[in-house]
Amino acid sequence: MMTMKKAVMLSVATLLAVSTMATQAQDNAAKPAEATAAATTEAAPATDAQAPATDAAAPADAAATDAQPADAAPAPAKPAEEAPKDSPQVAKLVAAYPKLIARIEPVGKVCFSDEEDKCDIKIVSLPPAVEGQARDGDVLYKAICSTCHDAGLIGAPKVGDKGAWAPRIGKGTATLYNSAINGFNAMPARGGADISDDEVKNAVDYMISQSK
């Protein structure tokens, strides 16, 4: 009998302990939920409190916008630059030596084929060569030889000057060909151009025909 009573009492004690533990677990689970709800409730007024500050800033921005002028004033135009003037020292020098400007003027004028005709040296582009065909003498002369022979530079006889060409023509065309191909005095070989022997001869023949 005593054993049965002890067993019943232990069973009752165990049930009470389990019931107490379950109750405490439920209470502990409910506390975090209540804490979270309270924190959310406290944070809401803070957010609402920020709204008036934002609304207060809006009128200030609108006032700043209204304060700006509708049309900005145009930038002042830059004055035209004046041409440089001679210094007093230069003016005195020119007055003392009236021929100074003439002495330092260019000795000649270089122009291209599409410019005016009053040129000391005219630059003409040489058309491309055709394989197996020599270019004409007048074309070669205008593009290469005329640089010196039009103006008589560095001792070159001017084309059309019969007195200058007569003694040269008297030496024979073979001599003139040889001088033009290999160079003579200040004249470079082939006039400094990459042309064939036949083309050099065509240019020499043209100059001879214009200087007889």
Coordinates of N, CA and C in Angstrom, one line a residue:
M1 N 0.8 -1.2 0.0 CA 0.0 0.0 0.0 C 0.9 1.2 0.0
M2 N 1.9 1.2 0.8 CA 2.8 2.4 0.9 C 3.5 2.6 -0.4
T3 N 3.8 1.6 -1.1 CA 4.4 1.7 -2.4 C 3.5 2.4 -3.4
M4 N 2.3 2.0 -3.4 CA 1.3 2.6 -4.3 C 1.1 4.0 -4.0
K5 N 1.0 4.4 -2.7 CA 0.9 5.8 -2.4 C 2.0 6.7 -2.9
K6 N 3.2 6.1 -2.7 CA 4.4 6.9 -3.1 C 4.4 7.1 -4.6
A7 N 4.0 6.0 -5.3 CA 4.0 6.1 -6.8 C 3.0 7.2 -7.2
V8 N 1.8 7.2 -6.6 CA 0.8 8.2 -7.0 C 1.2 9.6 -6.7
M9 N 1.9 9.8 -5.5 CA 2.4 11.1 -5.1 C 3.5 11.6 -6.1
L10 N 4.3 10.7 -6.5 CA 5.4 11.1 -7.5 C 4.8 11.5 -8.8
S11 N 3.7 10.7 -9.2 CA 3.1 11.1 -10.5 C 2.4 12.4 -10.4
V12 N 1.8 12.7 -9.3 CA 1.1 14.0 -9.1 C 2.2 15.1 -9.2
A13 N 3.3 14.9 -8.4 CA 4.4 15.9 -8.4 C 4.9 16.2 -9.8
T14 N 5.1 15.1 -10.5 CA 5.6 15.2 -11.9 C 4.7 16.0 -12.8
L15 N 3.4 15.8 -12.7 CA 2.4 16.5 -13.5 C 2.4 18.0 -13.1
L16 N 2.5 18.3 -11.8 CA 2.6 19.7 -11.4 C 3.8 20.4 -11.9
A17 N 4.9 19.7 -11.9 CA 6.2 20.3 -12.4 C 6.1 20.6 -13.9
V18 N 5.5 19.6 -14.6 CA 5.4 19.8 -16.1 C 4.5 21.0 -16.4
S19 N 3.4 21.1 -15.6 CA 2.4 22.1 -15.8 C 3.0 23.5 -15.5
T20 N 3.8 23.6 -14.5 CA 4.5 24.8 -14.1 C 5.5 25.3 -15.2
M21 N 6.2 24.3 -15.7 CA 7.2 24.6 -16.8 C 6.5 25.1 -18.1
A22 N 5.4 24.5 -18.4 CA 4.7 24.9 -19.6 C 4.1 26.3 -19.5
T23 N 3.6 26.6 -18.2 CA 3.1 28.0 -18.0 C 4.2 29.0 -18.1
Q24 N 5.4 28.7 -17.5 CA 6.5 29.7 -17.6 C 7.0 29.9 -19.1
A25 N 7.0 28.8 -19.9 CA 7.4 29.0 -21.3 C 6.5 29.9 -22.1
Q26 N 5.1 29.8 -21.8 CA 4.2 30.6 -22.5 C 4.4 32.1 -22.1
D27 N 4.7 32.3 -20.8 CA 4.9 33.7 -20.3 C 6.1 34.3 -21.0
N28 N 7.2 33.5 -21.1 CA 8.5 34.0 -21.7 C 8.3 34.3 -23.2
A29 N 7.5 33.5 -23.9 CA 7.2 33.7 -25.4 C 6.4 35.0 -25.6
A30 N 5.5 35.3 -24.7 CA 4.7 36.5 -24.8 C 5.4 37.8 -24.6
K31 N 6.5 37.8 -23.8 CA 7.2 39.0 -23.4 C 7.9 39.6 -24.6
P32 N 8.7 38.9 -25.5 CA 9.3 39.5 -26.6 C 8.3 40.2 -27.6
A33 N 7.1 39.6 -27.8 CA 6.1 40.1 -28.7 C 5.6 41.4 -28.2
E34 N 5.4 41.5 -26.8 CA 5.0 42.7 -26.2 C 6.0 43.8 -26.3
A35 N 7.3 43.4 -26.2 CA 8.4 44.4 -26.3 C 8.5 45.0 -27.7
T36 N 8.4 44.1 -28.7 CA 8.4 44.6 -30.1 C 7.3 45.5 -30.4
A37 N 6.1 45.2 -30.0 CA 5.0 46.1 -30.2 C 5.2 47.5 -29.5
A38 N 5.8 47.4 -28.4 CA 6.0 48.7 -27.6 C 7.0 49.6 -28.4
A39 N 8.1 48.9 -28.9 CA 9.1 49.6 -29.6 C 8.6 50.3 -30.9
T40 N 7.7 49.5 -31.6 CA 7.1 50.0 -32.8 C 6.2 51.2 -32.5
T41 N 5.5 51.1 -31.4 CA 4.6 52.2 -31.0 C 5.4 53.5 -30.7
E42 N 6.6 53.3 -30.0 CA 7.4 54.5 -29.6 C 8.1 55.1 -30.8
A43 N 8.4 54.3 -31.9 CA 9.1 54.8 -33.0 C 8.2 55.6 -33.9
A44 N 6.9 55.3 -33.9 CA 5.9 56.0 -34.8 C 5.9 57.5 -34.5
P45 N 5.8 58.0 -33.3 CA 5.8 59.4 -33.0 C 7.0 60.1 -33.5
A46 N 8.2 59.4 -33.4 CA 9.4 60.1 -33.9 C 9.4 60.4 -35.4
T47 N 8.8 59.4 -36.1 CA 8.7 59.6 -37.6 C 7.7 60.7 -37.9
D48 N 6.7 60.8 -37.2 CA 5.7 61.8 -37.4 C 6.3 63.2 -37.0
A49 N 7.2 63.2 -36.1 CA 7.8 64.5 -35.6 C 8.7 65.0 -36.7
Q50 N 9.3 64.2 -37.6 CA 10.2 64.6 -38.6 C 9.4 65.3 -39.8
A51 N 8.2 64.9 -40.0 CA 7.4 65.5 -41.1 C 7.2 67.0 -41.0
P52 N 7.0 67.6 -39.9 CA 6.9 69.1 -39.8 C 8.1 69.7 -40.3
A53 N 9.3 69.1 -39.9 CA 10.6 69.8 -40.3 C 10.7 69.8 -41.8
T54 N 10.3 68.7 -42.5 CA 10.4 68.6 -43.9 C 9.4 69.6 -44.6
D55 N 8.2 69.7 -44.0 CA 7.2 70.7 -44.5 C 7.7 72.1 -44.3
A56 N 8.5 72.3 -43.2 CA 9.0 73.7 -43.0 C 10.1 74.1 -43.9
A57 N 10.8 73.1 -44.4 CA 11.9 73.4 -45.3 C 11.4 73.7 -46.7
A58 N 10.2 73.2 -47.1 CA 9.7 73.5 -48.4 C 9.4 74.9 -48.7
P59 N 8.8 75.7 -47.8 CA 8.7 77.1 -48.1 C 10.0 77.8 -48.3
A60 N 11.0 77.4 -47.5 CA 12.3 78.1 -47.7 C 12.9 77.9 -49.1
D61 N 12.7 76.6 -49.6 CA 13.2 76.4 -50.9 C 12.4 77.2 -52.0
A62 N 11.1 77.3 -51.8 CA 10.3 78.1 -52.7 C 10.7 79.5 -52.7
A63 N 11.0 80.0 -51.5 CA 11.4 81.4 -51.4 C 12.7 81.7 -52.1
A64 N 13.7 80.7 -52.0 CA 15.0 80.9 -52.6 C 14.8 80.9 -54.1
T65 N 13.9 80.0 -54.6 CA 13.6 80.0 -56.1 C 13.0 81.3 -56.6
D66 N 12.1 81.8 -55.8 CA 11.5 83.1 -56.2 C 12.4 84.2 -56.2
A67 N 13.5 84.1 -55.4 CA 14.4 85.2 -55.3 C 15.4 85.3 -56.5
Q68 N 15.5 84.2 -57.3 CA 16.4 84.3 -58.4 C 15.7 85.1 -59.5
P69 N 16.6 85.9 -60.3 CA 16.0 86.7 -61.4 C 15.5 85.9 -62.5
A70 N 14.5 86.3 -63.2 CA 13.9 85.5 -64.3 C 14.9 85.4 -65.5
D71 N 15.5 86.5 -65.8 CA 16.5 86.5 -67.0 C 17.8 87.0 -66.5
A72 N 18.8 86.2 -66.7 CA 20.2 86.6 -66.3 C 20.7 87.7 -67.2
A73 N 21.4 88.6 -66.7 CA 21.9 89.7 -67.6 C 23.0 89.2 -68.5
P74 N 23.0 89.5 -69.8 CA 23.9 89.0 -70.8 C 25.3 89.5 -70.5
A75 N 26.3 88.6 -70.8 CA 27.7 89.0 -70.5 C 28.1 90.1 -71.5
P76 N 28.9 91.1 -71.0 CA 29.3 92.2 -71.8 C 30.2 91.7 -73.0
A77 N 30.0 92.3 -74.1 CA 30.8 92.0 -75.3 C 32.2 92.4 -75.1
K78 N 33.1 91.5 -75.6 CA 34.6 91.8 -75.5 C 34.9 92.9 -76.5
P79 N 35.7 93.9 -76.1 CA 36.1 94.9 -77.1 C 37.0 94.3 -78.2
A80 N 36.9 94.9 -79.4 CA 37.8 94.4 -80.5 C 39.3 94.7 -80.2
E81 N 40.1 93.7 -80.5 CA 41.5 93.9 -80.2 C 42.1 94.8 -81.2
E82 N 42.9 95.8 -80.8 CA 43.6 96.7 -81.6 C 44.8 96.1 -82.3
A83 N 45.1 96.5 -83.5 CA 46.3 96.0 -84.1 C 47.6 96.5 -83.4
P84 N 48.6 95.7 -83.2 CA 49.8 96.1 -82.5 C 50.5 97.3 -83.2
K85 N 51.0 98.2 -82.4 CA 51.7 99.4 -83.0 C 53.1 99.3 -82.7
D86 N 53.9 99.9 -83.5 CA 55.4 99.9 -83.4 C 55.7 100.7 -82.1
S87 N 56.7 100.2 -81.4 CA 57.2 100.9 -80.2 C 57.9 102.2 -80.7
P88 N 58.1 103.2 -79.8 CA 58.8 104.4 -80.1 C 60.2 104.1 -80.7
Q89 N 60.9 103.1 -80.1 CA 62.2 102.8 -80.6 C 62.2 102.3 -82.1
V90 N 61.2 101.5 -82.4 CA 61.1 101.0 -83.8 C 60.7 102.2 -84.7
A91 N 59.8 103.0 -84.3 CA 59.4 104.2 -85.1 C 60.6 105.1 -85.4
K92 N 61.5 105.3 -84.4 CA 62.7 106.1 -84.6 C 63.7 105.4 -85.6
L93 N 63.8 104.1 -85.5 CA 64.7 103.4 -86.3 C 64.2 103.4 -87.8
V94 N 62.9 103.3 -88.0 CA 62.4 103.4 -89.4 C 62.5 104.8 -90.0
A95 N 62.4 105.8 -89.1 CA 62.5 107.2 -89.6 C 64.0 107.5 -89.9
A96 N 64.9 106.9 -89.1 CA 66.3 107.1 -89.4 C 66.8 106.4 -90.6
Y97 N 66.2 105.2 -90.9 CA 66.7 104.4 -92.1 C 65.4 104.1 -92.9
P98 N 65.1 105.0 -93.8 CA 63.8 104.9 -94.6 C 63.9 103.7 -95.5
K99 N 65.1 103.2 -95.9 CA 65.2 102.1 -96.8 C 65.2 100.7 -96.1
L100 N 65.1 100.8 -94.8 CA 65.2 99.5 -94.0 C 64.1 98.5 -94.4
I101 N 62.9 99.0 -94.5 CA 61.7 98.1 -94.8 C 61.9 97.5 -96.2
A102 N 62.4 98.2 -97.1 CA 62.6 97.7 -98.5 C 63.7 96.6 -98.4
R103 N 64.7 96.8 -97.6 CA 65.8 95.8 -97.5 C 65.4 94.5 -96.9
I104 N 64.4 94.5 -96.1 CA 64.0 93.2 -95.4 C 62.7 92.6 -96.0
E105 N 62.2 93.2 -97.1 CA 61.1 92.7 -97.8 C 61.4 91.3 -98.5
P106 N 60.5 90.4 -98.7 CA 60.8 89.2 -99.4 C 61.4 89.4 -100.8
V107 N 62.3 88.5 -101.1 CA 62.9 88.7 -102.4 C 62.1 88.1 -103.6
G108 N 61.1 87.4 -103.2 CA 60.2 86.8 -104.2 C 58.9 86.3 -103.7
K109 N 58.1 85.9 -104.5 CA 56.7 85.4 -104.1 C 56.5 84.0 -104.7
V110 N 56.1 83.1 -103.8 CA 55.9 81.7 -104.2 C 54.3 81.5 -104.2
C111 N 53.8 81.0 -105.2 CA 52.3 80.7 -105.2 C 52.1 79.4 -105.9
F112 N 50.8 79.0 -105.8 CA 50.4 77.7 -106.4 C 49.7 78.0 -107.8
S113 N 49.5 76.9 -108.5 CA 48.9 77.1 -109.8 C 47.6 77.7 -109.9
D114 N 46.8 77.7 -108.8 CA 45.5 78.2 -108.8 C 45.4 79.7 -108.3
E115 N 46.6 80.3 -108.1 CA 46.7 81.7 -107.6 C 47.0 82.6 -108.8
E116 N 47.2 83.9 -108.4 CA 47.5 84.9 -109.5 C 48.8 84.6 -110.2
D117 N 48.9 85.2 -111.4 CA 50.1 84.9 -112.2 C 51.4 85.6 -111.8
K118 N 51.3 86.7 -111.0 CA 52.4 87.5 -110.7 C 53.2 86.8 -109.6
C119 N 54.0 85.7 -110.0 CA 54.7 85.0 -109.0 C 56.1 84.8 -109.5
D120 N 57.1 84.8 -108.5 CA 58.5 84.6 -108.8 C 58.7 83.1 -109.0
I121 N 58.0 82.3 -108.1 CA 58.1 80.8 -108.2 C 56.7 80.3 -108.1
K122 N 56.3 79.4 -109.0 CA 55.0 78.8 -109.0 C 55.1 77.3 -108.7
I123 N 54.4 76.8 -107.7 CA 54.4 75.4 -107.4 C 53.3 74.7 -108.1
V124 N 53.7 73.7 -108.9 CA 52.7 72.9 -109.6 C 52.9 71.4 -109.2
S125 N 51.8 70.7 -108.9 CA 51.9 69.3 -108.6 C 52.2 68.5 -109.8
L126 N 53.0 67.5 -109.7 CA 53.3 66.6 -110.8 C 52.3 65.5 -110.9
P127 N 51.7 65.3 -112.0 CA 50.7 64.2 -112.1 C 51.4 62.8 -112.0
P128 N 50.7 61.8 -111.6 CA 51.4 60.5 -111.4 C 51.8 59.9 -112.7
A129 N 52.9 59.1 -112.6 CA 53.5 58.5 -113.8 C 52.7 57.3 -114.2
V130 N 52.7 57.0 -115.5 CA 52.0 55.8 -116.1 C 53.1 54.9 -116.5
E131 N 53.1 53.6 -116.1 CA 54.1 52.7 -116.3 C 54.3 52.5 -117.8
G132 N 55.6 52.7 -118.2 CA 56.0 52.5 -119.6 C 55.7 53.7 -120.5
Q133 N 55.4 54.9 -119.8 CA 55.1 56.1 -120.6 C 55.7 57.3 -119.9
A134 N 56.6 58.0 -120.6 CA 57.3 59.2 -120.1 C 56.3 60.4 -120.1
R135 N 56.3 61.2 -119.1 CA 55.5 62.4 -119.0 C 56.0 63.5 -119.9
D136 N 55.2 64.4 -120.3 CA 55.6 65.4 -121.3 C 56.5 66.4 -120.6
G137 N 57.4 67.0 -121.5 CA 58.4 68.0 -121.0 C 57.8 69.2 -120.3
D138 N 56.7 69.8 -120.9 CA 56.2 71.0 -120.3 C 55.6 70.7 -118.9
V139 N 55.0 69.5 -118.7 CA 54.4 69.1 -117.4 C 55.6 69.0 -116.4
L140 N 56.6 68.3 -116.8 CA 57.8 68.1 -115.9 C 58.4 69.4 -115.6
Y141 N 58.6 70.3 -116.6 CA 59.2 71.6 -116.3 C 58.4 72.4 -115.3
K142 N 57.1 72.5 -115.5 CA 56.3 73.3 -114.6 C 56.3 72.8 -113.1
A143 N 56.4 71.4 -113.0 CA 56.4 70.9 -111.7 C 57.7 70.8 -111.0
I144 N 58.8 70.7 -111.8 CA 60.1 70.5 -111.2 C 61.1 71.7 -111.6
C145 N 61.4 71.8 -112.8 CA 62.5 72.7 -113.3 C 62.2 74.2 -113.1
S146 N 60.9 74.5 -113.2 CA 60.5 76.0 -113.1 C 60.9 76.6 -111.8
T147 N 61.1 75.8 -110.7 CA 61.4 76.4 -109.4 C 62.7 77.3 -109.5
C148 N 63.6 76.8 -110.3 CA 64.9 77.6 -110.5 C 64.9 78.3 -111.8
H149 N 64.5 77.7 -112.9 CA 64.7 78.2 -114.2 C 63.7 79.3 -114.6
D150 N 62.6 79.5 -113.8 CA 61.7 80.6 -114.1 C 62.3 81.9 -113.5
A151 N 62.9 81.8 -112.4 CA 63.5 83.0 -111.7 C 65.0 83.2 -111.9
G152 N 65.6 82.2 -112.4 CA 67.1 82.2 -112.6 C 67.8 82.1 -111.2
L153 N 67.3 81.2 -110.4 CA 67.9 81.0 -109.0 C 69.2 80.2 -109.1
I154 N 70.1 80.5 -108.2 CA 71.4 79.8 -108.0 C 72.1 79.5 -109.3
G155 N 72.1 80.5 -110.2 CA 72.8 80.4 -111.5 C 72.1 79.7 -112.6
A156 N 70.9 79.3 -112.4 CA 70.2 78.5 -113.5 C 69.8 79.5 -114.6
P157 N 70.0 79.2 -115.8 CA 69.6 80.1 -116.9 C 68.0 80.2 -117.0
K158 N 67.5 81.4 -117.1 CA 66.1 81.5 -117.2 C 65.6 81.0 -118.5
V159 N 64.5 80.3 -118.5 CA 63.9 79.8 -119.8 C 63.4 81.0 -120.5
G160 N 63.8 81.1 -121.8 CA 63.4 82.2 -122.7 C 64.5 83.2 -122.9
D161 N 65.5 83.1 -122.0 CA 66.7 84.0 -122.1 C 67.6 83.4 -123.2
K162 N 67.5 83.8 -124.4 CA 68.3 83.3 -125.5 C 69.8 83.5 -125.3
G163 N 70.2 84.6 -124.8 CA 71.6 84.9 -124.6 C 72.2 83.9 -123.6
A164 N 71.5 83.6 -122.5 CA 72.0 82.6 -121.5 C 72.0 81.2 -122.0
W165 N 71.1 80.9 -122.9 CA 71.0 79.5 -123.4 C 71.8 79.2 -124.6
A166 N 72.2 80.2 -125.4 CA 72.9 80.0 -126.6 C 74.2 79.2 -126.4
P167 N 75.1 79.6 -125.5 CA 76.3 78.8 -125.3 C 76.0 77.4 -124.8
R168 N 75.0 77.2 -124.0 CA 74.7 75.9 -123.5 C 74.2 75.0 -124.6
I169 N 73.3 75.5 -125.4 CA 72.7 74.7 -126.6 C 73.9 74.4 -127.5
G170 N 74.8 75.3 -127.6 CA 76.0 75.0 -128.5 C 76.8 73.8 -128.1
K171 N 76.7 73.4 -126.9 CA 77.5 72.2 -126.4 C 76.9 70.9 -126.9
G172 N 75.6 71.0 -127.4 CA 75.0 69.8 -127.8 C 74.0 69.3 -126.8
T173 N 72.9 68.7 -127.3 CA 71.9 68.2 -126.4 C 72.4 67.0 -125.5
A174 N 73.4 66.3 -126.0 CA 73.9 65.1 -125.2 C 74.5 65.7 -123.9
T175 N 75.3 66.8 -124.0 CA 75.9 67.4 -122.8 C 74.8 67.9 -121.9
L176 N 73.8 68.5 -122.4 CA 72.7 69.0 -121.6 C 72.0 67.9 -120.9
Y177 N 71.7 66.8 -121.6 CA 71.1 65.6 -121.0 C 71.9 65.1 -119.9
N178 N 73.2 65.0 -120.1 CA 74.1 64.4 -119.1 C 74.1 65.3 -117.8
S179 N 74.2 66.6 -118.0 CA 74.2 67.5 -116.9 C 72.9 67.4 -116.1
A180 N 71.8 67.3 -116.8 CA 70.5 67.3 -116.1 C 70.3 65.9 -115.4
I181 N 70.8 64.8 -116.0 CA 70.6 63.5 -115.4 C 71.5 63.3 -114.2
N182 N 72.7 63.8 -114.3 CA 73.7 63.5 -113.2 C 73.9 64.7 -112.3
G183 N 73.4 65.9 -112.6 CA 73.6 67.1 -111.8 C 74.8 67.9 -112.3
F184 N 74.7 69.2 -112.1 CA 75.8 70.1 -112.6 C 75.7 71.3 -111.7
N185 N 76.9 71.6 -111.1 CA 77.0 72.8 -110.2 C 76.0 72.7 -109.1
A186 N 75.1 73.7 -108.9 CA 74.1 73.7 -107.9 C 72.9 72.9 -108.2
M187 N 72.8 72.5 -109.5 CA 71.6 71.7 -109.9 C 71.7 70.2 -109.5
P188 N 70.8 69.7 -108.7 CA 70.9 68.3 -108.3 C 70.5 67.4 -109.5
A189 N 70.9 66.1 -109.4 CA 70.6 65.1 -110.4 C 69.1 65.0 -110.6
R190 N 68.6 65.0 -111.8 CA 67.2 64.9 -112.2 C 66.4 66.0 -111.5
G191 N 67.0 67.1 -111.2 CA 66.3 68.2 -110.6 C 65.8 67.9 -109.2
G192 N 66.4 66.9 -108.6 CA 66.0 66.5 -107.3 C 64.7 65.7 -107.3
A193 N 64.2 65.2 -108.4 CA 63.0 64.5 -108.5 C 63.2 63.0 -108.9
D194 N 62.3 62.2 -108.6 CA 62.3 60.8 -109.0 C 61.7 60.6 -110.3
I195 N 62.4 60.9 -111.4 CA 61.9 60.8 -112.7 C 62.9 60.0 -113.6
S196 N 62.4 59.4 -114.7 CA 63.2 58.6 -115.5 C 64.2 59.4 -116.4
D197 N 65.1 58.7 -117.1 CA 66.0 59.4 -118.0 C 65.2 60.1 -119.1
D198 N 64.3 59.3 -119.7 CA 63.5 59.8 -120.8 C 62.7 61.1 -120.4
E199 N 62.2 61.1 -119.1 CA 61.5 62.3 -118.7 C 62.4 63.5 -118.5
V200 N 63.7 63.2 -118.0 CA 64.6 64.3 -117.9 C 64.9 64.9 -119.3
K201 N 65.1 64.1 -120.3 CA 65.3 64.5 -121.7 C 64.1 65.3 -122.2
N202 N 62.9 64.9 -121.9 CA 61.7 65.6 -122.3 C 61.7 67.0 -121.7
A203 N 62.1 67.1 -120.5 CA 62.1 68.5 -119.8 C 63.2 69.3 -120.4
V204 N 64.4 68.8 -120.7 CA 65.5 69.5 -121.4 C 65.0 70.0 -122.8
D205 N 64.4 69.1 -123.5 CA 64.0 69.5 -124.9 C 63.0 70.6 -124.8
Y206 N 62.1 70.6 -123.8 CA 61.1 71.7 -123.7 C 61.8 73.0 -123.4
M207 N 62.8 73.0 -122.5 CA 63.5 74.3 -122.2 C 64.2 74.8 -123.4
I208 N 64.8 73.9 -124.1 CA 65.6 74.3 -125.3 C 64.6 74.9 -126.3
S209 N 63.4 74.3 -126.5 CA 62.5 74.8 -127.5 C 62.0 76.2 -127.1
Q210 N 61.9 76.5 -125.8 CA 61.4 77.8 -125.4 C 62.5 78.9 -125.3
S211 N 63.8 78.5 -125.5 CA 64.9 79.4 -125.3 C 65.7 79.6 -126.6
K212 N 65.3 79.2 -127.7 CA 66.0 79.4 -129.0 C 65.7 80.8 -129.6

